[in-house]
Short mmCIF file of C-alpha atoms in Angstrom, two decimals:
data_model
loop_
_atom_site.label_atom_id
_atom_site.label_comp_id
_atom_site.label_asym_id
_atom_site.label_seq_id
_atom_site.Cartn_x
_atom_site.Cartn_y
_atom_site.Cartn_z
CA MET A 570 -1.17 -10.41 32.25
CA SER A 571 -0.39 -10.30 28.54
CA LEU A 572 2.70 -12.12 27.35
CA HIS A 573 5.03 -10.04 25.17
CA LEU A 574 8.12 -11.36 23.44
CA VAL A 575 9.19 -7.82 22.52
CA PRO A 576 11.50 -6.35 25.21
CA ARG A 577 9.55 -3.93 27.35
CA VAL A 578 11.95 -1.03 26.82
CA LEU A 579 11.33 -1.24 23.06
CA ARG A 580 7.58 -1.20 23.67
CA TYR A 581 8.02 1.84 25.91
CA VAL A 582 10.09 3.70 23.30
CA GLU A 583 7.51 3.00 20.60
CA ALA A 584 4.60 4.01 22.86
CA VAL A 585 6.24 7.32 23.81
CA ALA A 586 6.94 8.08 20.14
CA GLU A 587 3.37 7.25 19.13
CA ASN A 588 1.69 9.14 21.99
CA GLY A 589 4.02 12.12 22.22
CA SER A 590 4.83 12.01 25.92
CA ILE A 591 5.65 9.64 28.76
CA GLN A 592 2.37 10.48 30.51
CA ALA A 593 0.32 9.67 27.39
CA ALA A 594 2.29 6.44 26.88
CA SER A 595 1.62 5.56 30.52
CA ARG A 596 -2.11 5.88 29.98
CA ALA A 597 -1.98 3.88 26.72
CA LEU A 598 0.04 1.01 28.19
CA GLY A 599 -1.34 1.00 31.72
CA ILE A 600 2.22 1.27 33.08
CA SER A 601 3.39 3.94 35.52
CA ALA A 602 5.08 6.94 33.94
CA SER A 603 8.04 6.61 36.32
CA ALA A 604 8.68 3.01 35.18
CA ILE A 605 8.60 4.01 31.51
CA ASP A 606 10.87 7.01 32.11
CA ARG A 607 13.33 4.94 34.15
CA GLN A 608 13.66 2.22 31.49
CA ILE A 609 14.19 4.73 28.68
CA LYS A 610 16.81 6.64 30.67
CA LEU A 611 18.66 3.41 31.48
CA LEU A 612 18.80 2.57 27.77
CA GLU A 613 19.95 6.09 26.90
CA ASP A 614 22.68 5.90 29.56
CA ARG A 615 23.87 2.55 28.23
CA LEU A 616 23.98 3.88 24.66
CA ASP A 617 25.34 7.28 25.72
CA LEU A 618 22.86 9.05 23.45
CA GLN A 619 19.33 10.41 23.54
CA LEU A 620 16.37 8.61 22.04
CA PHE A 621 14.10 11.62 22.60
CA ASP A 622 14.41 15.38 22.74
CA ARG A 623 12.50 16.32 25.88
CA GLN A 624 10.59 19.54 25.23
CA SER A 625 7.90 21.43 27.10
CA THR A 626 5.38 20.40 24.46
CA GLY A 627 6.28 16.70 24.58
CA MET A 628 8.86 14.18 23.41
CA GLU A 629 10.40 14.40 19.93
CA THR A 630 12.09 11.26 18.58
CA THR A 631 15.77 11.61 17.63
CA ALA A 632 17.38 9.81 14.71
CA ALA A 633 18.62 7.15 17.13
CA GLY A 634 15.13 6.85 18.59
CA GLU A 635 13.69 6.21 15.12
CA MET A 636 16.12 3.30 14.72
CA PHE A 637 14.82 1.71 17.91
CA ILE A 638 11.21 2.19 16.80
CA VAL A 639 11.99 0.31 13.58
CA LEU A 640 13.67 -2.41 15.66
CA SER A 641 10.61 -2.66 17.90
CA ARG A 642 8.26 -3.02 14.94
CA ARG A 643 10.42 -5.70 13.35
CA TRP A 644 10.60 -7.58 16.66
CA ARG A 645 6.82 -7.34 17.00
CA ALA A 646 6.39 -8.61 13.44
CA ASP A 647 8.55 -11.63 14.27
CA GLU A 648 6.53 -12.18 17.44
CA ASN A 649 3.29 -12.19 15.40
CA ALA A 650 4.84 -14.55 12.86
CA ILE A 651 5.94 -17.05 15.51
CA LEU A 652 2.60 -16.99 17.32
CA SER A 653 0.71 -17.38 14.01
CA ASP A 654 2.84 -20.36 13.02
CA VAL A 655 2.33 -22.00 16.42
CA LYS A 656 -1.44 -21.58 16.08
CA GLN A 657 -1.37 -23.06 12.58
CA MET A 658 0.59 -26.04 13.90
CA GLN A 659 -2.38 -26.52 16.23
CA GLY A 660 -4.76 -26.37 13.25
CA ILE A 661 -5.98 -22.87 14.08
CA ASP A 662 -6.18 -20.27 11.28
CA LEU A 663 -5.22 -17.30 13.41
CA GLY A 664 -2.75 -14.50 12.89
CA LEU A 665 -1.88 -11.11 11.47
CA VAL A 666 -1.20 -10.23 7.82
CA ARG A 667 0.29 -6.79 7.13
CA LEU A 668 -0.41 -5.50 3.63
CA ALA A 669 1.11 -2.40 2.02
CA THR A 670 -0.86 -1.14 -0.96
CA MET A 671 -1.97 1.89 -2.97
CA ASP A 672 -4.99 4.18 -2.61
CA SER A 673 -6.28 3.30 -6.08
CA LEU A 674 -6.61 -0.34 -5.04
CA ALA A 675 -8.41 0.67 -1.86
CA ASN A 676 -10.98 2.33 -4.12
CA GLY A 677 -11.15 -0.75 -6.36
CA PRO A 678 -10.56 -4.47 -5.78
CA LEU A 679 -9.21 -4.35 -2.21
CA PRO A 680 -12.62 -4.50 -0.47
CA ARG A 681 -13.40 -7.63 -2.50
CA ILE A 682 -10.10 -9.22 -1.43
CA LEU A 683 -10.66 -8.38 2.24
CA ALA A 684 -14.22 -9.74 2.12
CA ALA A 685 -12.95 -13.07 0.75
CA ILE A 686 -10.28 -13.31 3.45
CA ALA A 687 -12.83 -12.50 6.17
CA GLU A 688 -15.17 -15.21 4.88
CA GLU A 689 -12.53 -17.93 4.63
CA PHE A 690 -10.36 -16.94 7.61
CA PRO A 691 -12.57 -15.03 10.07
CA ARG A 692 -9.92 -15.11 12.82
CA VAL A 693 -7.17 -13.57 10.69
CA GLN A 694 -6.53 -9.86 11.10
CA VAL A 695 -5.41 -7.92 8.02
CA GLU A 696 -3.56 -4.68 8.70
CA VAL A 697 -3.68 -2.47 5.59
CA GLU A 698 -1.35 0.51 5.13
CA ILE A 699 -2.02 2.85 2.19
CA MET A 700 1.28 4.14 0.80
CA THR A 701 2.99 5.39 -2.33
CA PRO A 702 4.43 2.58 -4.48
CA ASP A 703 8.00 3.37 -3.40
CA ASP A 704 7.11 3.50 0.30
CA ALA A 705 5.13 0.24 0.05
CA VAL A 706 8.11 -1.61 -1.40
CA ALA A 707 10.39 -0.14 1.26
CA ALA A 708 7.98 -1.27 4.00
CA VAL A 709 8.10 -4.88 2.78
CA VAL A 710 11.88 -4.90 2.31
CA ASP A 711 12.38 -3.38 5.78
CA GLY A 712 10.09 -5.95 7.41
CA LEU A 713 7.35 -3.46 8.32
CA ALA A 714 4.84 -5.21 6.03
CA ASP A 715 4.46 -8.83 4.95
CA LEU A 716 3.10 -8.31 1.43
CA VAL A 717 2.87 -5.49 -1.08
CA LEU A 718 0.11 -5.25 -3.68
CA GLY A 719 0.97 -2.53 -6.14
CA PHE A 720 1.52 -1.31 -9.66
CA ASN A 721 4.62 -1.75 -11.79
CA LEU A 722 6.66 -3.64 -9.21
CA ARG A 723 9.92 -5.11 -10.45
CA PRO A 724 11.80 -8.07 -8.95
CA THR A 725 15.07 -7.12 -7.25
CA ARG A 726 17.54 -8.89 -5.01
CA ASP A 727 15.28 -7.89 -2.08
CA LEU A 728 11.84 -8.28 -3.68
CA HIS A 729 10.21 -11.45 -5.00
CA ILE A 730 7.11 -11.25 -7.21
CA LEU A 731 4.54 -13.88 -6.25
CA TRP A 732 2.03 -12.99 -8.94
CA SER A 733 1.66 -10.40 -11.68
CA ALA A 734 -0.73 -9.43 -14.48
CA ASP A 735 -0.57 -6.86 -17.27
CA LEU A 736 -2.98 -3.93 -17.21
CA PRO A 737 -3.31 -2.26 -20.64
CA LEU A 738 -3.76 1.50 -20.65
CA VAL A 739 -7.29 2.58 -21.60
CA CYS A 740 -9.26 5.78 -21.88
CA VAL A 741 -12.21 5.84 -19.47
CA CYS A 742 -15.26 8.06 -19.83
CA ALA A 743 -18.94 8.25 -18.96
CA PRO A 744 -21.34 6.28 -21.19
CA ASP A 745 -22.88 9.51 -22.53
CA HIS A 746 -19.55 11.19 -23.29
CA PRO A 747 -19.02 12.07 -27.01
CA ALA A 748 -16.02 9.72 -27.13
CA ALA A 749 -17.85 6.75 -25.58
CA SER A 750 -18.98 5.28 -28.90
CA ARG A 751 -15.47 5.07 -30.34
CA ALA A 752 -13.99 1.62 -30.97
CA SER A 753 -10.51 2.95 -30.12
CA ILE A 754 -8.67 6.23 -29.55
CA GLN A 755 -5.15 7.59 -29.84
CA ILE A 756 -3.51 9.43 -26.97
CA LYS A 757 -3.18 12.62 -29.02
CA GLU A 758 -6.93 12.52 -29.68
CA VAL A 759 -7.88 12.60 -26.02
CA ARG A 760 -6.60 16.19 -25.81
CA ALA A 761 -9.59 17.26 -27.88
CA TYR A 762 -11.56 16.82 -24.64
CA PRO A 763 -11.05 18.03 -21.05
CA LEU A 764 -8.63 15.58 -19.41
CA VAL A 765 -7.90 14.68 -15.79
CA VAL A 766 -4.50 13.08 -15.11
CA GLN A 767 -2.67 11.60 -12.15
CA SER A 768 -0.02 13.50 -10.18
CA ARG A 769 3.64 12.48 -10.13
CA ALA A 770 3.08 10.60 -6.86
CA LEU A 771 1.45 7.83 -8.93
CA ALA A 772 3.35 5.37 -11.10
CA ILE A 773 1.08 5.75 -14.13
CA ARG A 774 1.93 9.48 -14.37
CA ARG A 775 5.66 8.70 -14.53
CA MET A 776 5.00 6.09 -17.21
CA LEU A 777 2.99 8.54 -19.32
CA GLU A 778 5.54 11.32 -18.92
CA ALA A 779 8.35 9.05 -20.10
CA ARG A 780 6.80 8.71 -23.57
CA HIS A 781 4.16 11.42 -23.85
CA THR A 782 5.68 14.53 -22.26
CA TRP A 783 3.67 16.78 -24.60
CA LEU A 784 0.49 15.57 -22.88
CA PHE A 785 1.47 17.60 -19.80
CA ALA A 786 3.17 20.56 -21.49
CA ASP A 787 0.35 22.07 -23.57
CA ALA A 788 -0.74 25.66 -23.12
CA GLN A 789 -3.97 24.38 -21.57
CA PRO A 790 -2.91 21.79 -19.00
CA PRO A 791 -5.31 19.10 -17.80
CA VAL A 792 -6.62 18.72 -14.27
CA VAL A 793 -3.91 17.04 -12.16
CA THR A 794 -4.70 15.13 -8.96
CA ASN A 795 -3.31 12.45 -6.66
CA SER A 796 -6.87 11.40 -5.80
CA LEU A 797 -8.33 8.52 -7.76
CA GLN A 798 -11.72 9.35 -6.25
CA LEU A 799 -11.64 12.88 -7.70
CA LEU A 800 -10.46 11.53 -11.05
CA LYS A 801 -13.38 9.11 -11.18
CA GLN A 802 -15.86 11.75 -10.03
CA LEU A 803 -14.87 14.00 -12.94
CA VAL A 804 -14.99 11.13 -15.42
CA GLY A 805 -18.29 9.83 -14.08
CA ALA A 806 -19.84 13.30 -14.36
CA GLY A 807 -19.16 13.20 -18.09
CA THR A 808 -16.96 16.30 -18.05
CA HIS A 809 -13.53 14.68 -18.41
CA LEU A 810 -11.63 11.76 -19.89
CA ALA A 811 -8.83 9.91 -18.08
CA LEU A 812 -6.02 7.61 -19.13
CA THR A 813 -5.67 4.80 -16.64
CA SER A 814 -5.85 1.05 -16.18
CA GLN A 815 -9.10 -0.88 -16.11
CA LEU A 816 -8.39 -1.93 -12.53
CA ASP A 817 -8.48 1.68 -11.32
CA ALA A 818 -12.11 1.89 -12.44
CA ALA A 819 -13.06 -1.74 -11.82
CA ALA A 820 -16.29 -1.05 -9.91
CA GLU A 821 -17.46 1.59 -12.38
CA LEU A 822 -16.68 -0.51 -15.46
CA THR A 823 -18.44 -3.53 -13.96
CA SER A 824 -21.53 -1.48 -13.07
CA GLY A 825 -21.61 0.23 -16.48
CA SER A 826 -21.26 3.76 -15.05
CA MET A 827 -18.03 4.10 -17.07
CA VAL A 828 -16.77 2.64 -20.32
CA ALA A 829 -13.19 1.81 -21.34
CA ILE A 830 -11.93 2.71 -24.82
CA PRO A 831 -8.80 0.84 -26.03
CA ILE A 832 -5.74 2.96 -26.84
CA SER A 833 -4.64 2.33 -30.43
CA ASP A 834 -1.10 3.76 -30.16
CA ALA A 835 1.30 0.88 -30.81
CA GLN A 836 4.03 2.22 -28.52
CA VAL A 837 1.88 2.53 -25.39
CA ARG A 838 3.20 0.45 -22.49
CA SER A 839 0.98 -1.62 -20.24
CA GLN A 840 1.06 -1.23 -16.50
CA SER A 841 1.20 -4.29 -14.26
CA ILE A 842 -0.34 -5.27 -10.94
CA SER A 843 1.75 -7.50 -8.68
CA LEU A 844 1.78 -9.16 -5.29
CA ALA A 845 5.27 -9.32 -3.81
CA LEU A 846 7.22 -10.09 -0.65
CA SER A 847 10.71 -9.62 0.75
CA VAL A 848 13.29 -12.30 0.02
CA LYS A 849 15.04 -11.44 3.31
CA ARG A 850 12.47 -12.97 5.63
CA THR A 851 10.23 -16.02 5.76
CA LEU A 852 6.51 -15.25 5.85
CA PRO A 853 4.31 -16.66 8.61
CA ARG A 854 2.33 -19.60 7.28
CA ILE A 855 -0.93 -17.70 7.53
CA CYS A 856 0.48 -14.99 5.23
CA THR A 857 1.33 -17.60 2.62
CA THR A 858 -2.18 -19.03 2.91
CA VAL A 859 -3.87 -15.63 2.69
CA SER A 860 -1.68 -14.60 -0.25
CA LYS A 861 -3.27 -17.39 -2.30
CA VAL A 862 -6.72 -15.92 -1.63
CA MET A 863 -5.44 -12.50 -2.65
CA MET A 864 -3.99 -13.81 -5.91
CA ARG A 865 -7.22 -15.64 -6.72
CA GLU A 866 -9.45 -12.63 -6.09
CA ILE A 867 -7.29 -10.04 -7.87
CA SER A 868 -6.93 -12.40 -10.86
CA ALA A 869 -10.70 -12.76 -11.06
CA CYS A 870 -11.13 -8.98 -10.83
CA VAL A 871 -8.62 -8.39 -13.64
CA GLU A 872 -10.41 -10.93 -15.84
CA GLU A 873 -13.80 -9.32 -15.19
CA VAL A 874 -12.72 -5.77 -16.03
CA THR A 875 -10.75 -6.95 -19.08
CA ALA A 876 -13.97 -8.47 -20.41
CA ARG A 877 -15.58 -5.02 -20.20
CA THR A 878 -13.17 -3.57 -22.81
CA PRO A 879 -13.92 -4.25 -26.49
#
């Protein structure tokens, strides 16, 4: 029988929410549906409120139920942290690291980071959640993730930056694009060519809008997307330019399938890439150990792509 430090009623609430019904949760947990239903009803009676709206199509979580799901996940995170620390005290590199990050990094340096962790700590599990920058920070602060790797993070009373590096804005294009031979380019000059830009869900778009609103207000607007993959497909095809950081196109710049042209505008702000954690909780030892590997690999990646820009 598996040992769980998380109270069983919290596990039942989370399982019902995830599976949509008591019967589905019963199958997922291997616990009788009557036992799950009884424990949830006892908790609801004690609280004098409902955790679920019971409908013919299944169970819908109430606002109170969502609070208990968050509690369950935090409790489970603490359970993982304790068990990881105990294993490390025994000299065993074993545990779970929960990372919140952005889609653009999943398409860039993240596979390299995960490969290094797997090689050095084969018994460590890394749980990666792809989120918006704001949601990723909230996940770390709320204890639903251990680390956040993201763009333009700022230290706050709840967030501590472990590592950070500047990422200058560049113009990326295919090697055979008419602009590829330029030593530098101004932002206003990129509008002479078809342009693909990021949607407002991404931090770089908000940064560009703050100082270059005209870029998005012309009579002929650029292609707008929240997909880095689509952005790179259009750039790689030679049909479009894009304004982004070198890290967003790390694999393509390294392979030579794209080139980066420096932006010559003096007022252009750099982005930053950072690894951060919550100041409200102590990381499991294995997270601290793995974070060092992450910082090493992302630093090396930044150095490599920076060397590809004149």
